[in-house]
Coordinates of C-alpha atoms and ligand atoms in Angstrom, one line a residue:
M13 CA -5.4 19.7 -18.9
K14 CA -6.4 16.0 -18.9
A15 CA -3.9 13.2 -17.9
T16 CA -4.2 9.7 -16.8
A17 CA -1.8 7.6 -14.6
I18 CA -1.5 4.1 -13.5
A19 CA 0.0 3.3 -10.0
P20 CA 0.6 0.0 -8.3
A21 CA -0.4 -1.0 -4.9
N22 CA 2.5 -2.2 -2.8
I23 CA 3.2 -4.8 -0.1
A24 CA 5.1 -3.7 2.8
F25 CA 8.1 -5.9 4.0
I26 CA 8.7 -3.5 6.8
K27 CA 5.4 -1.9 8.0
Y28 CA 4.5 1.6 8.5
W29 CA 2.1 2.0 11.5
G30 CA 1.9 5.2 13.5
K31 CA 2.8 8.7 12.7
K32 CA 5.1 11.3 14.4
D33 CA 3.2 14.1 12.6
E34 CA -0.4 13.5 11.6
A35 CA -1.0 16.4 9.3
L36 CA 2.3 15.8 7.5
R37 CA 1.9 12.1 7.6
L38 CA 5.4 11.6 8.9
P39 CA 5.8 8.1 9.8
L40 CA 7.2 6.8 13.2
N41 CA 9.6 4.6 11.2
S42 CA 11.1 3.9 7.6
S43 CA 9.6 1.1 5.7
I44 CA 10.4 -1.1 2.8
S45 CA 7.9 -2.4 0.0
M46 CA 7.6 -4.1 -3.2
N47 CA 5.2 -2.7 -6.0
L48 CA 2.5 -5.1 -7.2
S49 CA 1.9 -5.8 -10.9
N50 CA -1.6 -7.1 -10.6
A51 CA -3.2 -4.7 -8.0
Y52 CA -3.1 -1.0 -9.4
T53 CA -5.3 2.0 -9.8
T54 CA -5.8 4.0 -12.9
T55 CA -7.0 7.6 -12.5
T56 CA -7.9 10.3 -15.0
V57 CA -7.8 13.9 -13.9
E58 CA -9.0 16.8 -15.9
F59 CA -8.8 20.4 -14.7
S60 CA -11.1 23.1 -16.4
K61 CA -12.3 26.6 -15.7
A62 CA -15.7 25.4 -17.0
F63 CA -16.2 23.0 -14.0
P64 CA -18.2 24.5 -11.1
Q65 CA -17.1 22.0 -8.7
D66 CA -14.8 18.9 -8.3
T67 CA -16.5 15.5 -9.3
I68 CA -15.0 12.3 -8.2
N69 CA -16.2 9.0 -9.7
V70 CA -14.8 5.9 -8.1
A71 CA -15.4 2.9 -10.5
S72 CA -14.6 -0.4 -8.9
D73 CA -15.6 -4.2 -8.8
T74 CA -16.9 -3.6 -5.3
S75 CA -20.1 -1.8 -4.9
F76 CA -19.7 1.2 -2.7
T77 CA -23.5 2.0 -2.4
T78 CA -23.8 0.2 0.9
F79 CA -20.6 1.8 2.3
T80 CA -21.4 5.4 1.6
H81 CA -19.3 6.5 4.6
V82 CA -16.2 5.0 3.0
L83 CA -16.8 6.8 -0.2
K84 CA -17.6 10.2 1.7
N85 CA -14.3 9.9 3.5
S86 CA -12.2 9.1 0.4
E87 CA -14.0 11.8 -1.6
L88 CA -13.0 14.4 1.1
R89 CA -9.3 13.2 1.1
I90 CA -9.3 13.3 -2.8
I91 CA -10.6 16.9 -2.7
A92 CA -8.1 17.9 -0.1
H93 CA -5.3 16.4 -2.2
L94 CA -6.6 18.3 -5.3
D95 CA -6.3 21.5 -3.2
R96 CA -2.7 20.7 -2.5
M97 CA -1.9 20.1 -6.2
R98 CA -3.9 23.4 -7.1
K99 CA -2.0 25.4 -4.5
L100 CA 1.4 24.3 -6.1
K101 CA 0.2 25.5 -9.5
G102 CA -1.4 28.6 -8.2
T103 CA -4.9 27.8 -9.7
D104 CA -8.5 27.4 -8.5
M105 CA -9.6 25.2 -11.5
R106 CA -12.0 22.6 -10.5
A107 CA -11.3 18.9 -11.4
R108 CA -13.1 16.0 -12.9
V109 CA -11.5 12.8 -11.5
V110 CA -12.3 9.1 -12.5
T111 CA -10.6 6.3 -10.7
K112 CA -10.8 2.7 -11.0
N113 CA -9.1 -0.2 -9.1
S114 CA -8.1 -3.5 -10.4
F115 CA -8.7 -5.2 -7.0
P116 CA -11.4 -4.8 -4.1
A117 CA -10.7 -1.7 -2.3
G118 CA -10.3 -1.4 1.5
A119 CA -9.5 -5.0 2.3
G120 CA -5.9 -5.0 3.2
I121 CA -4.6 -4.5 -0.4
A122 CA -3.2 -1.0 -0.2
S123 CA -6.0 0.8 -2.2
S124 CA -5.0 4.1 -0.8
A125 CA -1.4 3.7 -1.7
S126 CA -2.1 3.0 -5.5
G127 CA -5.0 5.5 -5.3
F128 CA -3.2 8.5 -4.1
A129 CA 0.0 7.7 -6.1
A130 CA -2.1 7.7 -9.3
L131 CA -4.1 10.7 -8.4
T132 CA -0.8 12.7 -7.6
V133 CA 1.0 11.7 -10.8
A134 CA -2.1 12.4 -13.1
A135 CA -3.0 15.7 -11.4
A136 CA 0.6 16.9 -11.6
A137 CA 0.7 16.0 -15.4
A138 CA -2.8 17.5 -15.9
L139 CA -1.5 20.9 -14.3
D140 CA 1.7 20.6 -16.2
L141 CA 3.7 20.8 -13.0
S142 CA 7.4 20.1 -13.4
V143 CA 8.2 17.8 -10.4
S144 CA 10.7 15.4 -9.7
E145 CA 10.1 11.6 -8.6
K146 CA 11.2 12.8 -5.1
E147 CA 8.8 15.6 -5.2
L148 CA 6.0 13.3 -6.4
S149 CA 6.6 10.9 -3.6
I150 CA 6.4 13.7 -1.0
L151 CA 3.2 15.0 -2.5
A152 CA 1.8 11.4 -2.6
R153 CA 2.8 10.9 1.1
L154 CA 0.7 13.9 1.9
G155 CA -2.3 12.1 0.4
S156 CA -1.7 8.6 2.1
G157 CA 1.5 7.7 3.7
S158 CA 2.0 4.3 1.9
A159 CA 1.2 6.1 -1.4
C160 CA 4.8 7.7 -1.4
R161 CA 6.3 4.1 -1.8
S162 CA 4.1 3.5 -5.1
I163 CA 5.9 6.3 -7.0
P164 CA 9.4 4.7 -7.5
D165 CA 10.0 1.5 -9.4
G166 CA 10.4 -2.1 -8.0
F167 CA 11.6 -2.6 -4.4
V168 CA 11.2 0.7 -2.4
M169 CA 12.5 2.3 0.7
W170 CA 10.6 5.1 2.5
E171 CA 13.0 7.1 4.6
E172 CA 11.0 8.3 7.6
G173 CA 12.7 11.7 7.6
N174 CA 12.1 14.4 10.2
S175 CA 10.4 16.9 7.9
S176 CA 8.1 17.0 4.8
E177 CA 11.2 17.4 2.5
T178 CA 13.1 14.5 4.1
S179 CA 10.4 11.9 4.1
Y180 CA 10.0 10.3 0.7
A181 CA 10.6 6.9 -1.0
H182 CA 13.2 5.8 -3.5
S183 CA 14.0 2.7 -5.5
L184 CA 16.3 0.1 -3.9
Y185 CA 16.1 -2.0 -7.0
P186 CA 14.2 -2.3 -10.2
P187 CA 11.4 -4.8 -10.7
G188 CA 13.7 -7.3 -12.5
H189 CA 16.1 -7.5 -9.7
W190 CA 14.5 -10.6 -8.0
D191 CA 11.7 -12.7 -9.5
L192 CA 9.6 -12.5 -6.3
R193 CA 5.7 -13.2 -6.1
D194 CA 3.1 -11.9 -3.9
I195 CA 0.2 -14.1 -4.1
V196 CA -2.7 -12.5 -2.3
A197 CA -5.2 -14.9 -0.8
V198 CA -8.4 -12.8 -0.6
V199 CA -10.7 -14.0 2.2
Q200 CA -12.7 -10.8 2.3
S201 CA -13.3 -8.2 -0.3
K202 CA -15.6 -5.7 1.5
P203 CA -14.0 -2.5 2.9
K204 CA -12.8 -2.7 6.5
E205 CA -14.6 -1.0 9.4
V206 CA -11.5 0.9 10.7
G207 CA -9.2 2.3 8.2
S208 CA -5.4 2.6 8.5
T209 CA -5.5 6.4 9.2
S210 CA -7.7 6.3 12.2
G211 CA -6.4 2.9 13.2
M212 CA -2.9 4.1 13.5
E213 CA -3.7 7.1 15.5
A214 CA -3.9 4.9 18.7
A215 CA -0.6 3.3 17.9
R216 CA 1.0 5.0 20.9
T217 CA -1.3 3.5 23.3
S218 CA 0.2 0.1 22.8
P219 CA 2.8 -0.9 25.4
F220 CA 4.5 -2.8 22.5
L221 CA 5.1 0.2 20.1
E222 CA 8.5 1.2 21.5
A223 CA 9.8 -2.3 21.4
R224 CA 8.8 -2.6 17.6
L225 CA 10.4 0.8 16.8
A226 CA 13.6 -0.2 18.6
A227 CA 13.7 -3.3 16.4
I228 CA 13.2 -1.5 13.2
P229 CA 16.7 -0.3 12.2
G230 CA 18.0 -3.9 12.5
R231 CA 15.1 -5.3 10.5
I232 CA 15.6 -2.5 7.7
A233 CA 19.1 -3.7 7.5
R234 CA 18.1 -7.4 7.3
V235 CA 15.8 -6.7 4.5
K236 CA 18.2 -4.8 2.5
K237 CA 20.7 -7.7 3.0
A238 CA 18.2 -10.2 2.0
L239 CA 17.2 -8.3 -1.1
E240 CA 20.8 -7.8 -2.0
Q241 CA 21.5 -11.5 -1.6
K242 CA 18.2 -12.8 -2.9
D243 CA 17.8 -14.9 0.3
I244 CA 14.1 -15.8 0.5
H245 CA 14.5 -17.5 4.0
A246 CA 16.2 -14.5 5.5
L247 CA 13.6 -12.2 3.9
G248 CA 10.8 -14.5 5.2
N249 CA 12.1 -14.5 8.7
V250 CA 12.1 -10.7 9.1
I251 CA 9.0 -9.9 7.1
E252 CA 6.9 -12.3 9.3
E253 CA 8.6 -10.9 12.4
D254 CA 7.5 -7.3 11.6
C255 CA 4.1 -8.3 10.3
L256 CA 3.4 -10.1 13.6
D257 CA 4.9 -7.3 15.8
M258 CA 2.8 -4.7 13.9
H259 CA -0.4 -6.8 14.6
A260 CA 0.5 -7.1 18.2
V261 CA 0.7 -3.3 18.5
M262 CA -2.7 -3.2 16.6
Q263 CA -4.2 -5.6 19.0
S264 CA -2.8 -4.0 22.2
Q265 CA -3.9 -0.5 21.2
K266 CA -6.6 1.2 23.0
P267 CA -9.2 0.5 21.8
P268 CA -7.8 -2.8 20.4
L269 CA -7.8 -3.4 16.6
N270 CA -8.0 -6.9 15.2
Y271 CA -7.7 -7.2 11.5
L272 CA -7.1 -11.1 11.6
T273 CA -9.9 -13.7 11.1
D274 CA -10.2 -17.3 11.5
E275 CA -9.5 -17.6 7.7
T276 CA -6.2 -15.5 8.1
R277 CA -5.1 -17.7 11.0
E278 CA -5.9 -20.8 9.0
I279 CA -3.7 -19.4 6.1
I280 CA -0.9 -18.6 8.6
N281 CA -1.0 -22.0 9.9
A282 CA -1.0 -23.5 6.4
V283 CA 2.0 -21.5 5.4
R284 CA 3.9 -22.9 8.5
R285 CA 3.1 -26.4 7.5
W286 CA 4.1 -25.9 3.8
R287 CA 7.4 -24.4 5.2
S288 CA 8.0 -27.5 7.3
G289 CA 7.5 -29.6 4.1
G290 CA 10.3 -27.8 2.4
L291 CA 8.6 -24.9 0.5
A292 CA 10.1 -21.5 0.7
V293 CA 7.1 -19.2 1.5
C294 CA 6.3 -16.7 4.0
F295 CA 3.2 -14.5 4.8
T296 CA 2.5 -10.9 5.6
I297 CA -0.7 -9.0 6.3
D298 CA -1.7 -5.4 6.3
A299 CA -4.7 -3.7 7.8
G300 CA -7.2 -6.4 6.7
P301 CA -7.7 -10.1 7.0
N302 CA -6.2 -10.9 3.5
V303 CA -2.9 -12.8 3.4
H304 CA -0.1 -12.0 1.0
L305 CA 2.1 -15.2 0.4
I306 CA 5.7 -14.2 -0.6
C307 CA 7.7 -16.7 -2.5
E308 CA 10.0 -17.0 -5.6
G309 CA 8.7 -17.2 -9.1
K310 CA 9.5 -20.8 -9.3
D311 CA 7.1 -21.8 -6.7
E312 CA 4.2 -19.6 -7.9
Q313 CA 2.1 -22.5 -9.4
V314 CA 2.3 -24.9 -6.3
I315 CA 1.6 -22.1 -3.8
S316 CA -1.3 -20.6 -5.7
K317 CA -2.8 -24.0 -6.0
K318 CA -2.4 -24.8 -2.3
A319 CA -3.8 -21.4 -1.3
S320 CA -6.8 -21.7 -3.6
E321 CA -7.7 -25.0 -2.1
I322 CA -8.1 -23.4 1.4
S323 CA -11.8 -23.2 2.0
G324 CA -12.1 -19.4 3.0
V325 CA -10.2 -18.2 0.1
Q326 CA -12.4 -16.4 -2.4
Q327 CA -9.8 -15.4 -5.0
I328 CA -6.0 -15.4 -5.7
I329 CA -4.2 -12.3 -7.0
V330 CA -0.7 -13.1 -8.3
N331 CA 1.6 -10.2 -8.4
K332 CA 5.2 -9.8 -9.7
P333 CA 7.4 -6.9 -8.7
A334 CA 6.2 -3.9 -10.9
R335 CA 7.4 -0.4 -11.9
G336 CA 6.0 2.6 -9.9
A337 CA 3.4 5.1 -10.9
R338 CA 3.5 6.3 -14.5
I339 CA 1.5 8.4 -17.1
V340 CA -0.6 6.4 -19.8
T341 CA -2.1 7.7 -23.0
E342 CA -5.5 6.0 -22.6
H343 CA -8.0 8.0 -20.5
L344 CA -11.0 6.8 -18.5
F345 CA -13.3 9.5 -19.9
Ligands
DP6_17 C1 -0.8 -1.6 7.6 O1 -0.8 4.5 4.1 O2 -3.1 3.7 4.5 O3 -0.7 -1.1 5.2 O4 -0.9 7.5 5.8 O5 -3.0 7.3 7.2 O6 -3.2 7.0 4.6 P1 -2.2 6.8 5.8 O7 -2.1 5.2 6.1 P2 -1.9 4.1 5.1 O8 -1.2 2.9 6.1 C2 -0.8 1.6 5.7 C3 -0.5 0.8 6.8 C4 -0.3 -0.7 6.4 C5 1.3 -0.9 6.6 C6 2.0 -0.5 5.3 O9 1.6 -0.4 4.2 O10 3.3 0.0 5.5

């Protein structure tokens, strides 16, 4: 009745921003991502008839004491997710959940993705549910959209679908397919003020949303081809295009949402300079100011060094492509 899972965060090459069904978390568009080896959540779940209520303990490097609203919201979402899992099993047993991130939560590294993927896999095992990878992906999606992409291995595509059963993620390539890196330049490690869920509710108020959505099928095809051919330049072009379009949508929503800071812009400019100098590197940014630098393994050291020399950069997290969520034998309690 106790199980522990590890799930990676993932970085989207084609982003998810906006839902066609809020309750089911059906996205407005398909997306593609890579799982991250060094940004993950470990979660232990135990169900017992002896527990009078659910208890959730978030152990993290970041102190949550000053951000109680963040903790409250995530607690409610975790309990709602446990209810989903309990319903599948037909039980009302309460749970004890202890969860731990390897990275600062809420700062543009997808903590809800790794968090809900780990919770889904651990809870399913603790309840002894027999569910396929596809079903785990669908369940994880109901907790947080991007979490469905942290279930399968390596390079992953989330098919938008038009119903809960058809909106899930599957692996395009295993982690060993291409020796890419996601070097995260952390410029801020405190939780963001507006989270992705509430932020993307207003996506439709942007006049640019339709233009971005119209461009997505072409971009998906370009990312798939770049992955197939391991073409870093082609991948970089399309990743940056979609990232900047998503931020244009965010910034033109009503009310506008700006996740980019002066430090973010400084890193974007540096990436453009390094590229003019012949380095194959591109950037992408989620709902936070931190910048993900995508490059090939052979350029990891020179790019990590350059990034760490930028004054606003507090920490560098180097990620390789990783496996998806999995059960481990060592428990957190
Ligand atoms: C900007 O998956 O956190 O990181 O489904 O409401 O939980 P909810 O949203 P979430 O959104 C992630 C948005 C993004 C882009 C991406 O990862 O594709």
